[in-house]
XYZ file of C-alpha atoms in Angstrom:
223
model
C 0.000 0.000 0.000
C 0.937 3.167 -0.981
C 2.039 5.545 2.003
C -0.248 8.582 1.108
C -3.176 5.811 1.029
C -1.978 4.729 4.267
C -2.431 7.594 5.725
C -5.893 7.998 4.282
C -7.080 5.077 5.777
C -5.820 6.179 8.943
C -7.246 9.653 8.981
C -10.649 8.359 7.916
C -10.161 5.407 10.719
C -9.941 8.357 13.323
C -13.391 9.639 11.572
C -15.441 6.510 11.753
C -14.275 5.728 15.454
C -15.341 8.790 16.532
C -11.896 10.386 17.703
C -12.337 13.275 15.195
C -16.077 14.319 14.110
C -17.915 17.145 11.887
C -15.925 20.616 12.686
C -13.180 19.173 14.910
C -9.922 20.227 14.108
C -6.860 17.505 13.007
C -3.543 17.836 15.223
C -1.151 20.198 13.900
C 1.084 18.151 11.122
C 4.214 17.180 12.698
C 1.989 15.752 15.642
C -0.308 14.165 13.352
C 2.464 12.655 11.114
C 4.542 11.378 13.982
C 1.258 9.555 15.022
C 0.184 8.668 11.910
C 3.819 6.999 11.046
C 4.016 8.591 7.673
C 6.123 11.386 6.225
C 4.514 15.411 6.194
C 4.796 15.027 2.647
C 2.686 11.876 2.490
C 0.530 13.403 5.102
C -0.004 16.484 2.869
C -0.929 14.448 -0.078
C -3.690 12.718 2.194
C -4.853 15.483 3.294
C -5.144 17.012 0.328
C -6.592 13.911 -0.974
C -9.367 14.224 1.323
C -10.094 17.993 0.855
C -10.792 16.576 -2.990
C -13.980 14.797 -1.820
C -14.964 17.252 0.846
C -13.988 15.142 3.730
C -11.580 17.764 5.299
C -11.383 21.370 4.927
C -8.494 23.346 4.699
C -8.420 26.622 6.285
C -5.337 28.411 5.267
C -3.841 30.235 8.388
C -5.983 28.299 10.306
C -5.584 24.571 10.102
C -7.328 21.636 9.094
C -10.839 20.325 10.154
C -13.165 17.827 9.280
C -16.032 18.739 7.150
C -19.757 18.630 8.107
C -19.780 15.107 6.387
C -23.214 16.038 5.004
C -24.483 13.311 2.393
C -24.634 16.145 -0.374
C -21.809 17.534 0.137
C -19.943 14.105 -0.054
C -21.616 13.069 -3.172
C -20.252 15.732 -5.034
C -17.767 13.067 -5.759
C -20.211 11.567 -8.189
C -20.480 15.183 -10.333
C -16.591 15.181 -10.212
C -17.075 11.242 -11.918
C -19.758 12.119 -14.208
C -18.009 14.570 -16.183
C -15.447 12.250 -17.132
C -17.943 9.836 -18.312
C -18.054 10.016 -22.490
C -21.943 9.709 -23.954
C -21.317 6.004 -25.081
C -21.471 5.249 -20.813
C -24.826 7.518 -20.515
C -26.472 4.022 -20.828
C -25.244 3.306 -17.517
C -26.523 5.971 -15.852
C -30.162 5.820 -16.992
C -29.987 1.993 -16.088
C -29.086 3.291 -12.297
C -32.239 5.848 -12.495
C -33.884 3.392 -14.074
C -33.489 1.252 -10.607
C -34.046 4.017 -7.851
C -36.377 6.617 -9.414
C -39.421 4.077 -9.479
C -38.726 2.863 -6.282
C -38.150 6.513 -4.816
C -41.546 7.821 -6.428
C -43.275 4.846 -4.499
C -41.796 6.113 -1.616
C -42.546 9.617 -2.366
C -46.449 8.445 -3.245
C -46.439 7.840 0.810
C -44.716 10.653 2.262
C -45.419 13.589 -0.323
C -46.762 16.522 1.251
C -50.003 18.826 -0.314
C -47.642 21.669 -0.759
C -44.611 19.560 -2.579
C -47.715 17.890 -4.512
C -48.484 21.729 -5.458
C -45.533 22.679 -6.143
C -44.652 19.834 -8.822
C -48.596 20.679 -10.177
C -47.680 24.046 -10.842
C -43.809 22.215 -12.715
C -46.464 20.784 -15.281
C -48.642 23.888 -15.880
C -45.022 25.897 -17.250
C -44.845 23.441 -19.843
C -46.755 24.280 -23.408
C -46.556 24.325 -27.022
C -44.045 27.402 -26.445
C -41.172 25.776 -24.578
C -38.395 25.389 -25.497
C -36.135 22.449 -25.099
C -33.632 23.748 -22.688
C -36.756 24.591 -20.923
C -38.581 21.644 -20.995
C -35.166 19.561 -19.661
C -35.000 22.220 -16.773
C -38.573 21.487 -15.789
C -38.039 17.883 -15.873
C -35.303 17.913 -14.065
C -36.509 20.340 -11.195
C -40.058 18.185 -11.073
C -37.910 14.507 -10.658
C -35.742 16.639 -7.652
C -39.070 17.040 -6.426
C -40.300 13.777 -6.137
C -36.729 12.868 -4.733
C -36.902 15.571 -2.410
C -40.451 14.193 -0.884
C -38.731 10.964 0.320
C -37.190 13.093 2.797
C -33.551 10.989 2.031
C -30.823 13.820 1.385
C -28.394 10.693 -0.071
C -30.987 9.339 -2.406
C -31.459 13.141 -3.689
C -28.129 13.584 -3.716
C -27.570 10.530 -5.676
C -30.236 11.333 -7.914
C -28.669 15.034 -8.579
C -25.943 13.516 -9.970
C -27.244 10.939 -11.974
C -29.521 13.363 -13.655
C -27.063 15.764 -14.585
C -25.323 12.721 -16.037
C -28.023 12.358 -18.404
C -28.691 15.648 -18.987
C -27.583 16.034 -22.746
C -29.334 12.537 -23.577
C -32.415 14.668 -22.873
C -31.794 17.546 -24.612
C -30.985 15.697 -27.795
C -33.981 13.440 -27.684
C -35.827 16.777 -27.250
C -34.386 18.012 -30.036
C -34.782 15.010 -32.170
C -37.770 13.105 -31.568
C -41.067 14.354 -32.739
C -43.576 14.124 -29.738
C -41.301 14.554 -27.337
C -42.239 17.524 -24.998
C -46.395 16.300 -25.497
C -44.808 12.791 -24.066
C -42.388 13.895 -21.519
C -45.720 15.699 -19.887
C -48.513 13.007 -20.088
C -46.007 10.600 -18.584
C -45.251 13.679 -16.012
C -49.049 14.079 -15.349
C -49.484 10.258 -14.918
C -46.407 10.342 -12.405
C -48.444 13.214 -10.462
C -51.226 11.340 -11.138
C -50.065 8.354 -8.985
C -48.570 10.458 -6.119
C -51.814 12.261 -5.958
C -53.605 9.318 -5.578
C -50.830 7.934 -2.677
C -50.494 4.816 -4.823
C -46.844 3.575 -4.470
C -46.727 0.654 -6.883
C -48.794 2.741 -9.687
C -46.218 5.691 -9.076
C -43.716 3.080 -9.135
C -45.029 2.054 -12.530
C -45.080 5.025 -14.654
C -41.895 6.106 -13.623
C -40.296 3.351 -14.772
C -42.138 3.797 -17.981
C -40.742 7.139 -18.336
C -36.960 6.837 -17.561
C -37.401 3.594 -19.584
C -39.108 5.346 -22.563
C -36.017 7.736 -22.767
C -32.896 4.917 -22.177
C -34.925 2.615 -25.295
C -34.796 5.543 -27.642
C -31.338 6.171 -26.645
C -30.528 2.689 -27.617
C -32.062 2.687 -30.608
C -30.284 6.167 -31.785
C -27.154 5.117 -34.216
């Protein structure tokens, strides 16, 4: 093993025990290194290593703490991944949707509130014969957040955040390319509110998957 990964493992071992949580600050670096067995150098490479994916904050002048370890800002990771993803892997990432956003609108179809029920009723009344594309993958985007958000899991919307923006061109090209496409994207929106309305899990659970399906089969099919 590598000594930089070394001390990663070590620094996030003092994490998950519980010696060092959300906020605290690390030891100053010679202490830390001497305890740590590793070189400053190596431990400077961890460290920085860690600051990558949020896990520690630097504070020039002021030292080095842990982070607040929230889910979000941890999966920013998966942005930082997605970007180097090419569009022949997009596939991948609408399979993934394609196994969390059904079951995270059946969820959703139990714990939506009226007012987040409102809100993603008025999502599908800004959508008409006038919008554009751009538009219409905005709205879609910020009415699937919504059912996300309902579940009330800040991982699973975090997740989902980053999976979407994965698939974000995919969208706009379809939009661009497939007659029908805005006219579709809505009736299978209104059937998704629909079900959610209704507090039907496995019937939300159902047209979802008919939606983020209907989108990865044309993808396939594109040349």
């Amino acid at each position: 093993m590598a000594v930089t990964d070394e001390a990663i493992l070590k620094i996030k071992g003092m994490i998950v025990g519980g010696e060092l949580g959300p906020g605290d600050r690390l030891p100053n670096e010679a202490d830390l290194s001497a305890r740590l067995g590793v070189s400053r150098g190596s431990l400077r490479e961890a460290v920085k290593a860690l600051s990558l994916v949020h896990i520690l904050d630097v504070r020039r002048g002021d030292g080095t703490y842990v982070s607040s370890l929230r889910s979000g800002q941890l999966l920013d990771a998966l942005s930082f991944l997605v970007d180097f993803h090419q569009d022949d892997s997009v596939l991948r990432f609408f399979e993934v949707r394609r196994l969390l956003e059904p079951a995270a609108a059946a969820l959703a179809a139990i714990r939506i509130s009226d007012a987040e029920l409102d809100r993603l009723d008025r999502l599908l009344g800004e959508v008409g014969p006038g919008t554009s594309v751009e538009e219409l993958v905005a709205n879609d985007t910020q009415f699937h957040r919504g059912i996300a958000l309902a579940v009330g899991n800040d991982v699973l919307c975090s997740l989902l955040d980053g999976l979407t923006g994965a698939t974000q061109r995919a969208r706009i090209w379809r939009g661009m390319t497939e007659e029908g496409a805005l006219e579709r994207t809505l009736a299978e929106h209104r059937a998704i509110h629909r079900a959610l309305l209704e507090r039907d899990p496995e019937q939300a659970r159902s047209c979802m998957t008919v939606h983020i399906a209907g989108v990865e089969r044309w993808l396939r099919q594109v040349p």
